[in-house]
Short mmCIF file of C-alpha atoms and ligand atoms in Angstrom, two decimals:
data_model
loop_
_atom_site.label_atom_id
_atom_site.label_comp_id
_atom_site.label_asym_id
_atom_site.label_seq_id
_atom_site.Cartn_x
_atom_site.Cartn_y
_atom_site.Cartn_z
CA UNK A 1063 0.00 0.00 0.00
CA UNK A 1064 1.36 3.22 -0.97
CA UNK A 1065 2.58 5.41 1.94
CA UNK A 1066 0.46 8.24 1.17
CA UNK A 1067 -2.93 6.10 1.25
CA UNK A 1068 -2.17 6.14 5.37
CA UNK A 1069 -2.59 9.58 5.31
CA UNK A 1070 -6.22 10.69 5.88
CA UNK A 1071 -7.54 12.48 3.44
CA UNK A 1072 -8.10 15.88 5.93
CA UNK A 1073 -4.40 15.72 6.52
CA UNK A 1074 -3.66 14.66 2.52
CA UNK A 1075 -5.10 18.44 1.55
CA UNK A 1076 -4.05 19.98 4.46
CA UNK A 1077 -0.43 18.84 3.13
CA UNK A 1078 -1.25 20.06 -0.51
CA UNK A 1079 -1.75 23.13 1.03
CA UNK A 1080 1.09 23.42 2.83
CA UNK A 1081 2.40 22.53 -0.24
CA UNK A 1082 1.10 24.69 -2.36
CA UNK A 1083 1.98 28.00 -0.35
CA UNK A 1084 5.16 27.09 0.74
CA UNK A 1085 6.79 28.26 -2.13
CA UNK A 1086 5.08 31.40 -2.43
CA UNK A 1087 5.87 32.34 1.20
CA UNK A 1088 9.66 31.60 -0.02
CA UNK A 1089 9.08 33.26 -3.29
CA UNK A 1090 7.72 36.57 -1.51
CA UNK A 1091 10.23 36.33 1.33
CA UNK A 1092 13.61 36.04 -1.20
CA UNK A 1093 11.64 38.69 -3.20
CA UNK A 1094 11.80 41.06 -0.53
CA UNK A 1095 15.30 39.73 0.22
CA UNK A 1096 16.29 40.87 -3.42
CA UNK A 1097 14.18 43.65 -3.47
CA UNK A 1098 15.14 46.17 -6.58
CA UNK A 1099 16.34 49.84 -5.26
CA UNK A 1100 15.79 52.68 -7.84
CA UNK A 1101 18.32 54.57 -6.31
CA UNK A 1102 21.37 53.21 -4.18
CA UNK A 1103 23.10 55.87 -2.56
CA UNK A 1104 26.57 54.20 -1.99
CA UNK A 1105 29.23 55.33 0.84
CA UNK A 1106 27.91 58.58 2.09
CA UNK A 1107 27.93 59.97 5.78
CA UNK A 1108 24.92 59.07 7.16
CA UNK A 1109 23.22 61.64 9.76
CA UNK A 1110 19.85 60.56 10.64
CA UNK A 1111 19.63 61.80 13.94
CA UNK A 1112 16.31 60.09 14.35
CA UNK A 1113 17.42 57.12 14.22
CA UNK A 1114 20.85 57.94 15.81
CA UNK A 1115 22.60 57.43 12.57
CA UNK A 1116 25.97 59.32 12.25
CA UNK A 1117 28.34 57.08 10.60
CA UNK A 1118 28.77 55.65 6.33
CA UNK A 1119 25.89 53.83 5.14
CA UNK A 1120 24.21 53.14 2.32
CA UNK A 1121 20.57 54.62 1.42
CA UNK A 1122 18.15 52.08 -0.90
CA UNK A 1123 15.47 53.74 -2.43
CA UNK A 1124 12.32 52.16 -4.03
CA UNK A 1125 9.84 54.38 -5.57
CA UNK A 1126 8.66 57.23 -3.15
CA UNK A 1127 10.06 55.24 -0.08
CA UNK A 1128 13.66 54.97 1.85
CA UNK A 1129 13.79 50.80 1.85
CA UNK A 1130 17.10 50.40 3.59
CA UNK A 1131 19.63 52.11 5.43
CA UNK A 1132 22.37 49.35 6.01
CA UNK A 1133 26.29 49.14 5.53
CA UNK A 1134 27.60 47.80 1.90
CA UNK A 1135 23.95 47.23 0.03
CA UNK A 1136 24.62 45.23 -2.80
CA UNK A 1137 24.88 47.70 -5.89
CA UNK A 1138 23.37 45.01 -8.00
CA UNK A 1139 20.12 45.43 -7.20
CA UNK A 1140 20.23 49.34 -8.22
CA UNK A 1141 19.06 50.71 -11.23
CA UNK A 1142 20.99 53.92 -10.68
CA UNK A 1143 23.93 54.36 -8.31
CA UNK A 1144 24.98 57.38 -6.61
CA UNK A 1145 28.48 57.28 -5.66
CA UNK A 1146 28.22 59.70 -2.54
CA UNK A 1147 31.89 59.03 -0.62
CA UNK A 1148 32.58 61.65 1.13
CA UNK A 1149 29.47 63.86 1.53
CA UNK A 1150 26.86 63.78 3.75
CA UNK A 1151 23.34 62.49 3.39
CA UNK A 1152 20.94 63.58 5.42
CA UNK A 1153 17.03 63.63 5.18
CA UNK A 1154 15.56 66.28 3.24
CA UNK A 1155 15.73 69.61 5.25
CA UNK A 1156 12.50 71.64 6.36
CA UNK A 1157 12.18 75.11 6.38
CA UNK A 1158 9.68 75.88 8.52
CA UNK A 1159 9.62 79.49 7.91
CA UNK A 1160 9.76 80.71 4.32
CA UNK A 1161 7.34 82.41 1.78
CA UNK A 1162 5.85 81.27 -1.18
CA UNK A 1163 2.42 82.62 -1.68
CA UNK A 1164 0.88 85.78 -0.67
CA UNK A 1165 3.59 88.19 0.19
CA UNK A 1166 4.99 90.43 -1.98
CA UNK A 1167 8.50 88.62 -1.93
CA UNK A 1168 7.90 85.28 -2.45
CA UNK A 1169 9.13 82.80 -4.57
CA UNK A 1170 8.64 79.55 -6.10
CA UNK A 1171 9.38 76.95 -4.19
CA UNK A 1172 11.15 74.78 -6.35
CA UNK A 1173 13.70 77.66 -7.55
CA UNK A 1174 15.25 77.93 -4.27
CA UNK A 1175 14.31 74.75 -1.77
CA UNK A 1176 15.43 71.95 -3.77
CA UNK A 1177 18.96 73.61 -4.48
CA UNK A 1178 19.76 74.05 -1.11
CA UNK A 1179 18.07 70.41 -0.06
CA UNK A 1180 15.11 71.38 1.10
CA UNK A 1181 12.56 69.43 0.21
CA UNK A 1182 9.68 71.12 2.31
CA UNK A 1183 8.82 74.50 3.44
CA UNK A 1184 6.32 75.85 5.56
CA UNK A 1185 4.96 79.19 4.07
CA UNK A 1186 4.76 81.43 7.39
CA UNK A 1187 1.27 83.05 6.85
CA UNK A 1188 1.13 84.17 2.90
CA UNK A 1189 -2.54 82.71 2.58
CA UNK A 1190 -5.72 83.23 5.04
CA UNK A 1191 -8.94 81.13 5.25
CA UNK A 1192 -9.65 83.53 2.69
CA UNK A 1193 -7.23 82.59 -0.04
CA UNK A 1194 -5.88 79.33 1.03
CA UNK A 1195 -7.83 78.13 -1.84
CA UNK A 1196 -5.91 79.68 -4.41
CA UNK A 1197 -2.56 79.32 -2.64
CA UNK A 1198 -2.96 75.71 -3.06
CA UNK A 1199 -4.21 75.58 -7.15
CA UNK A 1200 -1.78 78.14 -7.92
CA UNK A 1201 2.05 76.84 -5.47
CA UNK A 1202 1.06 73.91 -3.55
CA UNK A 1203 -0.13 71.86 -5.85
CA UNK A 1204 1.74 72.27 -8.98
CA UNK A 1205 5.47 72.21 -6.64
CA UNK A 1206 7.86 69.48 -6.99
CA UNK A 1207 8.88 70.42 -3.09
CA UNK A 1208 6.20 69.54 -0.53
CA UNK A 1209 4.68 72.79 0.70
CA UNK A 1210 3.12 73.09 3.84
CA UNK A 1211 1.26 76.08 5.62
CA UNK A 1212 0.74 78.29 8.47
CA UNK A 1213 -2.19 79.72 7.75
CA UNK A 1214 -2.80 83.51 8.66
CA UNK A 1215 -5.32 84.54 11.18
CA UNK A 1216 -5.87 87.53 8.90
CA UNK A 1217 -8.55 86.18 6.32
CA UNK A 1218 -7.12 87.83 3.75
CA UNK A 1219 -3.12 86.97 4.59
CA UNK A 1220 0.11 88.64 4.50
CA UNK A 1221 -0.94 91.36 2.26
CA UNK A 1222 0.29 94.46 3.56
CA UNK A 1223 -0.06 96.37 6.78
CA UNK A 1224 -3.54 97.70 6.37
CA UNK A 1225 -5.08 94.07 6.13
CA UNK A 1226 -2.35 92.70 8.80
CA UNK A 1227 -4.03 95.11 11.48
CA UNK A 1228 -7.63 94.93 10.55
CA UNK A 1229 -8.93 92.97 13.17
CA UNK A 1230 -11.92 92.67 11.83
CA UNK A 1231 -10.55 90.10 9.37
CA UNK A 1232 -8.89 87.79 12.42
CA UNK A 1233 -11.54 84.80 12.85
CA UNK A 1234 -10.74 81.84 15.23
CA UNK A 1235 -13.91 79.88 14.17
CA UNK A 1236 -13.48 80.54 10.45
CA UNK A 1237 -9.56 80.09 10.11
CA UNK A 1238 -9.76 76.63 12.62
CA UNK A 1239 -12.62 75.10 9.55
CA UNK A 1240 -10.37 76.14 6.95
CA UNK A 1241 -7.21 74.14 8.69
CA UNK A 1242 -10.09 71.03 9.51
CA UNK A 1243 -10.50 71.55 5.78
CA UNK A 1244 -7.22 70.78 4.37
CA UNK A 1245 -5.32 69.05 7.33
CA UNK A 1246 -2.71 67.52 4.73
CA UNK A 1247 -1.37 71.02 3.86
CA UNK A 1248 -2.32 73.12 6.77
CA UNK A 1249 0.06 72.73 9.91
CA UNK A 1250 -0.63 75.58 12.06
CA UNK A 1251 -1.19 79.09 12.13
CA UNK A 1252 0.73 82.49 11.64
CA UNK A 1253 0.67 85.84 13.37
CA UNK A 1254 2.52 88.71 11.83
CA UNK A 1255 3.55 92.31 11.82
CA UNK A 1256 0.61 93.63 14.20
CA UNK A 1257 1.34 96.72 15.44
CA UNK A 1258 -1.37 97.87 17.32
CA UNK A 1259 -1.96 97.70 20.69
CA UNK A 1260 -2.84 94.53 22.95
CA UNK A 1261 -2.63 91.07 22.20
CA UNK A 1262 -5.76 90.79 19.92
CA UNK A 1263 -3.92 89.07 16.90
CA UNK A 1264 -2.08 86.93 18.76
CA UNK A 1265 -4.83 85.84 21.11
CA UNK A 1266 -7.52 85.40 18.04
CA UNK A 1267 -4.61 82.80 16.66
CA UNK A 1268 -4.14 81.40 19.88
CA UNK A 1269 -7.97 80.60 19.44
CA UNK A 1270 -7.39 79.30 16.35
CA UNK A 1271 -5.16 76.94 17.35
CA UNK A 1272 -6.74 75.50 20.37
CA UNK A 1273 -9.66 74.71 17.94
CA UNK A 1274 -7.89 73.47 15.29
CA UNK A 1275 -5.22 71.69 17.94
CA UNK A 1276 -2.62 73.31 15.84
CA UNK A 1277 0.64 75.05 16.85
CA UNK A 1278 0.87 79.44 16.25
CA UNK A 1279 4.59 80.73 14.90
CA UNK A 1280 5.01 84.49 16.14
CA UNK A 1281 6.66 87.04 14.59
CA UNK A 1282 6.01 90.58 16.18
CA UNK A 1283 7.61 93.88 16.89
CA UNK A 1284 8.95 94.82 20.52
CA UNK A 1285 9.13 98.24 19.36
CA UNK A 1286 5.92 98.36 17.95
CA UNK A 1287 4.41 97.28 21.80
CA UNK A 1288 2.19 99.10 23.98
CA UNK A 1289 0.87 97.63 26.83
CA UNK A 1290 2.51 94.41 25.74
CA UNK A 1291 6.36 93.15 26.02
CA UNK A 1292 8.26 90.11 25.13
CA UNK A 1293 8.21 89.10 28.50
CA UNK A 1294 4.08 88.49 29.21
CA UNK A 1295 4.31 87.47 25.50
CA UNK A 1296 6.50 84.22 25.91
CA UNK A 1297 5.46 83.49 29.71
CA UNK A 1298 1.73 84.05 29.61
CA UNK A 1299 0.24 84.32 26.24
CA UNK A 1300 2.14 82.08 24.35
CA UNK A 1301 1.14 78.05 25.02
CA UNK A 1302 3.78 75.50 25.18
CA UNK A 1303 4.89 73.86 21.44
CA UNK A 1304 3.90 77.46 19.91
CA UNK A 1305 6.69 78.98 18.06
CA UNK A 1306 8.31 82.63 18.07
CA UNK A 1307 10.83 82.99 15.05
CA UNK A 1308 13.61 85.69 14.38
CA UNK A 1309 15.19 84.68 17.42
CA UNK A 1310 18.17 86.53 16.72
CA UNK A 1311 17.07 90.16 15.60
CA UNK A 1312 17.27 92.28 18.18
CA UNK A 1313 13.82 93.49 17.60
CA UNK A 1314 11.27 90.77 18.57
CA UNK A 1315 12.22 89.30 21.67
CA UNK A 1316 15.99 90.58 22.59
CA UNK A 1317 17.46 87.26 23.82
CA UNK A 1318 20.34 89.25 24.77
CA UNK A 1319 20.59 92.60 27.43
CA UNK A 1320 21.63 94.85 24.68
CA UNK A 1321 23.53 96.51 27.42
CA UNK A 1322 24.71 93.40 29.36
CA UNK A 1323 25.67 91.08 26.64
CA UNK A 1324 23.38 88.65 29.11
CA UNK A 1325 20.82 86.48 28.31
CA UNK A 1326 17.64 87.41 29.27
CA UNK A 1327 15.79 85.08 31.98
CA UNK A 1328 13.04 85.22 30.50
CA UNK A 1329 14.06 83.66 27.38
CA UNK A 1330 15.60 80.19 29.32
CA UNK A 1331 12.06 80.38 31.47
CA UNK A 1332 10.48 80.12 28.41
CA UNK A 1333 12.03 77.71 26.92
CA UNK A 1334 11.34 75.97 29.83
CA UNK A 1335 7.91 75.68 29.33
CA UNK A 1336 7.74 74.56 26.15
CA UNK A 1337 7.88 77.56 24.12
CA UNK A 1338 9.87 77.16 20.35
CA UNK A 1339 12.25 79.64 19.14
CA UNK A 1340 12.83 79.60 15.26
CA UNK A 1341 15.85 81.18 13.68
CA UNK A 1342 13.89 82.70 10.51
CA UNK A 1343 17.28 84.33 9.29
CA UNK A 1344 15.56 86.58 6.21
CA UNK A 1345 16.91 90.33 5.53
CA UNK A 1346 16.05 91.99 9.15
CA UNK A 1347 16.50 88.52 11.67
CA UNK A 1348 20.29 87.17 11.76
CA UNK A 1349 22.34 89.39 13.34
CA UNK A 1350 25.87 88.41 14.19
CA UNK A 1351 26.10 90.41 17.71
CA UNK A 1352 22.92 88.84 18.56
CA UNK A 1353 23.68 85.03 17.29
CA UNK A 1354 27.29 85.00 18.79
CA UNK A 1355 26.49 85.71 22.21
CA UNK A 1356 23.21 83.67 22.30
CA UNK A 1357 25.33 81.08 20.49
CA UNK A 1358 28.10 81.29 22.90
CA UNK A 1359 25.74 81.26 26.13
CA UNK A 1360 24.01 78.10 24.88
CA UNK A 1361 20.86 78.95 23.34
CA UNK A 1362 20.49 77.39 19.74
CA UNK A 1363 17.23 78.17 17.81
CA UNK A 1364 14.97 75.29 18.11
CA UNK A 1365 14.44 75.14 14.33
CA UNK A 1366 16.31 76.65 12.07
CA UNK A 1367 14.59 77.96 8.93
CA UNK A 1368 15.11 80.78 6.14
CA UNK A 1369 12.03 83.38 6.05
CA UNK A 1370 13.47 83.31 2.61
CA UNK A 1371 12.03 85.64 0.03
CA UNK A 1372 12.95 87.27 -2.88
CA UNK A 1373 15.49 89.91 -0.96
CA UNK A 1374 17.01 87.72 1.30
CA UNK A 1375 18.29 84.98 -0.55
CA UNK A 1376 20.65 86.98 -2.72
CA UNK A 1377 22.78 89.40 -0.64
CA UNK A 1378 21.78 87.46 3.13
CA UNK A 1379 22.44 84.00 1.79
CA UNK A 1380 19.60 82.67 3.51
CA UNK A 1381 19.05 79.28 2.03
CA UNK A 1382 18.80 76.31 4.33
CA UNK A 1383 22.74 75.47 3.67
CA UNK A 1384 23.63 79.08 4.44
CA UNK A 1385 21.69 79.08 7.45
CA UNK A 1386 23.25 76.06 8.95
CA UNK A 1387 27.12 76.81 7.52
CA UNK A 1388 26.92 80.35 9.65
CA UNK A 1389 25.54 78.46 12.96
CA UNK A 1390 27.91 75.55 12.36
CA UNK A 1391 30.92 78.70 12.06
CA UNK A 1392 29.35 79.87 15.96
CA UNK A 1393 29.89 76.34 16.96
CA UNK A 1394 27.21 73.96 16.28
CA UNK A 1395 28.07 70.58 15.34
CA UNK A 1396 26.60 69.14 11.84
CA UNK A 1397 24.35 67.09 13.78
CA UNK A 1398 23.17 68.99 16.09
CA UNK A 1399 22.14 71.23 12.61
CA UNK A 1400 20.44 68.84 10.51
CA UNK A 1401 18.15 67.68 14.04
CA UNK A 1402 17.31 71.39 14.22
CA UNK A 1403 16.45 71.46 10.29
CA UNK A 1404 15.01 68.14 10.23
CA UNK A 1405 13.41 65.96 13.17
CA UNK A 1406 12.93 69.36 15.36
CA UNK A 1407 10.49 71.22 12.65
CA UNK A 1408 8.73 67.59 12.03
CA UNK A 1409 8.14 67.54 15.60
CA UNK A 1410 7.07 71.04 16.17
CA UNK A 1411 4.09 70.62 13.26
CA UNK A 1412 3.34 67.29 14.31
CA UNK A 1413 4.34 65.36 11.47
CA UNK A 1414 7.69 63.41 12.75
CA UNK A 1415 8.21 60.39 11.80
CA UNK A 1416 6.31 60.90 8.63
CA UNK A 1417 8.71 63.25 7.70
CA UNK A 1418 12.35 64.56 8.89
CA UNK A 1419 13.75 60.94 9.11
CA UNK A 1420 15.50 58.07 6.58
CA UNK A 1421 14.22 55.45 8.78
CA UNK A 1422 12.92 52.26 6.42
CA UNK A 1423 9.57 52.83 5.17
CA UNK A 1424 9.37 56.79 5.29
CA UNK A 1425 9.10 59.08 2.06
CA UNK A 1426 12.38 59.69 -0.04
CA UNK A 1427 12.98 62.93 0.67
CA UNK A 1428 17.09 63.28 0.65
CA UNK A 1429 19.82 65.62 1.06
CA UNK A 1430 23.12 65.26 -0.56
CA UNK A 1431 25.84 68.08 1.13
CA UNK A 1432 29.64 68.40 0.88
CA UNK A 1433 31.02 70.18 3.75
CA UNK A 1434 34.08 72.23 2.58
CA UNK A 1435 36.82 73.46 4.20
CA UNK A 1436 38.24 76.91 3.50
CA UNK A 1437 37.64 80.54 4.04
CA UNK A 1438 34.60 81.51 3.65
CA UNK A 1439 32.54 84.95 4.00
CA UNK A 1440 28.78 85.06 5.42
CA UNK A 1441 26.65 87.86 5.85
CA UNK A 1442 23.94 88.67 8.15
CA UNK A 1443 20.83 90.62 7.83
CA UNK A 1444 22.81 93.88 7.79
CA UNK A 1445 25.24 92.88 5.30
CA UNK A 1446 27.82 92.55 8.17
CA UNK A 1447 30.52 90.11 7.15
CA UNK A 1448 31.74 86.86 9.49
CA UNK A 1449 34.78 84.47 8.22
CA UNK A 1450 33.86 81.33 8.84
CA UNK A 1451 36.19 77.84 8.06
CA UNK A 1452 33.19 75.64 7.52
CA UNK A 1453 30.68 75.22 3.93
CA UNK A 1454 28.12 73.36 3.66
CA UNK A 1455 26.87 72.59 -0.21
CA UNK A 1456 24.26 71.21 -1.33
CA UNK A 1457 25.14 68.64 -4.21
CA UNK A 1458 22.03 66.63 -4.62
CA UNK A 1459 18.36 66.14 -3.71
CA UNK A 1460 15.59 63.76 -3.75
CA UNK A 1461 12.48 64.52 -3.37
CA UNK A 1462 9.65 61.85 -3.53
CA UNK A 1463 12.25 59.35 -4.52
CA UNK A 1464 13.19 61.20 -7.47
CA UNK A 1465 16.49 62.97 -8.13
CA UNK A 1466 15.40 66.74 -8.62
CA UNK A 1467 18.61 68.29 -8.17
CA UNK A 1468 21.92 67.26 -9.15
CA UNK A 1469 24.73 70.17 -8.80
CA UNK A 1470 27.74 67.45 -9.47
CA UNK A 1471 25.76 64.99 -11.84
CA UNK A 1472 26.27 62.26 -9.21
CA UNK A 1473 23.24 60.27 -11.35
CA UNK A 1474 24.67 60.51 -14.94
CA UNK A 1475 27.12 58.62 -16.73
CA UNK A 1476 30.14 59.48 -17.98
CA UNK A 1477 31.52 61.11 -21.37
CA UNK A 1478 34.16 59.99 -22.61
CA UNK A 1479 36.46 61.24 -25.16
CA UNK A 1480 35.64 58.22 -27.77
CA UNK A 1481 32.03 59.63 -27.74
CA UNK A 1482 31.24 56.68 -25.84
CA UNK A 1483 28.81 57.09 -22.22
CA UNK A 1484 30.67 55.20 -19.46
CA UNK A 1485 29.67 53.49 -15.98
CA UNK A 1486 30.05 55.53 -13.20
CA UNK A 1487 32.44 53.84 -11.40
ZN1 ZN B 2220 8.69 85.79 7.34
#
């Protein structure tokens, strides 16, 4: 009798089965084992402070997602190979404070953020409820760089000073819907360049915000006050995880005595409590007697980010690079730089992990820097010049899993001088 007729039948097809799926569970499992990458990028400096990654890896990318971050992937498996020895890769960098809608110096996104390896930005209050709706048909949606928003609490957004103090046009209930509305693109909320007196903007955001549980960025005159000062600002107004930016002018918040060279207590109490403090460099908010001796008592920005716009990116050099090469020449270490430009702005809008990180399974968005060595001259908001040893370049980016920017063609082949393309080795 053959052996198998001792089998009952129950087991028999429970056997088959077995069987019959084994191989596909093998199949799928040495599938994912040889899993294709779209883009290897081979033998950079890894600094993925997320996942406590400072050290050469390799990055595997497979359509819009990071698949691997591992020591000597096999190159293989790589449709295109990015030989990156030498630099550092990072994740893509977020500027949480530039402007690409509304205000009368913005820019595209994609002509400045993926150059410098940014690969989102947070326009700081260009659109209100009002004209969120054309902000994203017109920038958001046809950008290559993810764009993200804090939304003005002036309806109408940062048009000018006449709308930016009619408070008539600051509604809580009406800006919180529109942020409900579009959650994907909407990350908080902005308050700018009020000038009158009281905290009626600021506490009509603040509204705003605890409806829409969203976080408010700041940005508002100490000179400008009456009956209001920097102090009650950041200790009693301001709620934990909101955000004041321009942290180094000497106009908003004055980290430093201007005539002690101290910091002010009331900066460290509120950082204490929770309160963020952005860098926002732009052409009025990096100055170098203000950043060196905050810099030199200990107090970093929180995030750093651009408040680029069309006339601070060319004389300021207020790109996301910039920003970090003239806090890396006051002493901050690389990073310590891409945390503050990477995992702290994902945290402080509520989308970390989703974004800021190269751990397995998040969204290709890369950075490719060199960091050169030289002299170099940087300039601050009043054109004042610092000599720094330390640049950091962008050389590549990829946004989405896609290469959009390529300074050194680190993705093309070869020329040769038979006329013939060759392998990059
Ligand atoms: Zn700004």
């Amino acid at each position: 009798m053959p052996i198998a007729n001792l089998i009952p039948l129950v087991c028999r097809r429970s056997l088959q089965r077995i069987a019959f799926i084994l191989p596909l569970v093998l199949v799928t499992a040495s599938v994912a084992r040889a899993q294709s990458y779209d883009i290897l990028l081979q033998g950079g400096h890894v600094i993925d402070p997320a996942n406590r990654i400072d050290q050469v890896m390799d990055v595997a990318i497979s359509g819009d997602r990071i698949v691997r971050v591992a020591p000597s992937l096999p190159v293989r498996r790589a449709k295109k190979v990015l030989n990156v020895k030498g630099l550092y890769v990072t994740p893509g960098l977020i500027d949480l404070h530039a402007h690409v809608y509304g205000y009368s110096g913005s820019v595209f996104p994609d002509d400045t953020a993926l150059l410098a390896g940014t690969t989102t930005v947070v326009d700081a209050g260009g659109a209100g409820w009002r004209s969120f709706d054309d902000f994203r048909k017109r920038i958001i949606e046809p950008s290559r760089t993810r764009v993200l928003v804090f939304l003005n609490i002036v309806g109408r957004g940062m048009i000018g000073p006449e709308a930016e103090n009619n408070v008539e046009d600051m509604d809580p209930v009406k800006t919180a819907a529109k942020i409900e509305e579009n959650p994907n693109e909407i990350v908080g909320i902005k308050v700018a360049h009020f000038v009158l007196p009281g905290w009626t903007a600021l506490e009509r955001a603040i509204e705003a915000g605890r409806l829409s549980n969203t976080p408010v960025i700041v940005d508002d005159s100490i000179f400008t006050n009456r009956a209001r000062t920097s102090r009650e600002k950041l200790l009693r107004v301001m709620r934990p995880g909101d955000l004041h930016t321009h942290v180094y002018n000497d106009r908003q918040l004055e980290v430093v005595d201007r005539f002690t060279g101290e910091l002010q207590p009331y900066i460290l109490e509120a950082r204490k409590r929770g309160v963020l403090f952005d860098l926002g460099h732009g052409r009025g908010s990096f100055l170098w007697p203000v950043a060196v001796r905050a810099m030199k008592q200990g107090f970093p920005p929180d995030t750093i980010s651009t408040d680029l716009h069309s006339s601070s990116i060319m004389i300021q050099q207020s790109d996301m690079a910039n920003c970090i090469s003239k806090l890396m020449n006051l002493g901050m270490k690389l990073p310590d730089a891409v945390e503050r430009s990477t995992v702290n702005p994902a945290r402080a809008i509520k989308r970390f992990p989703e974004l800021g990180t190269l751990g397995e399974g998040q969204v290709a968005d890369v950075a490719v820097f060199e960091l050169k060595t030289g002299v170099f001259a940087f300039k601050d908001a009043w054109s004042k010049k610092l000599l720094g040893t330390q640049k950091l370049e962008c050389v590549a980016t990829i946004r989405n899993g896609r290469l959009v920017a390529d300074l050194n063609g680190l993705g093309f082949p070869l020329w040769n001088k038979a006329g013939e393309y060759e392998v990059i080795p």
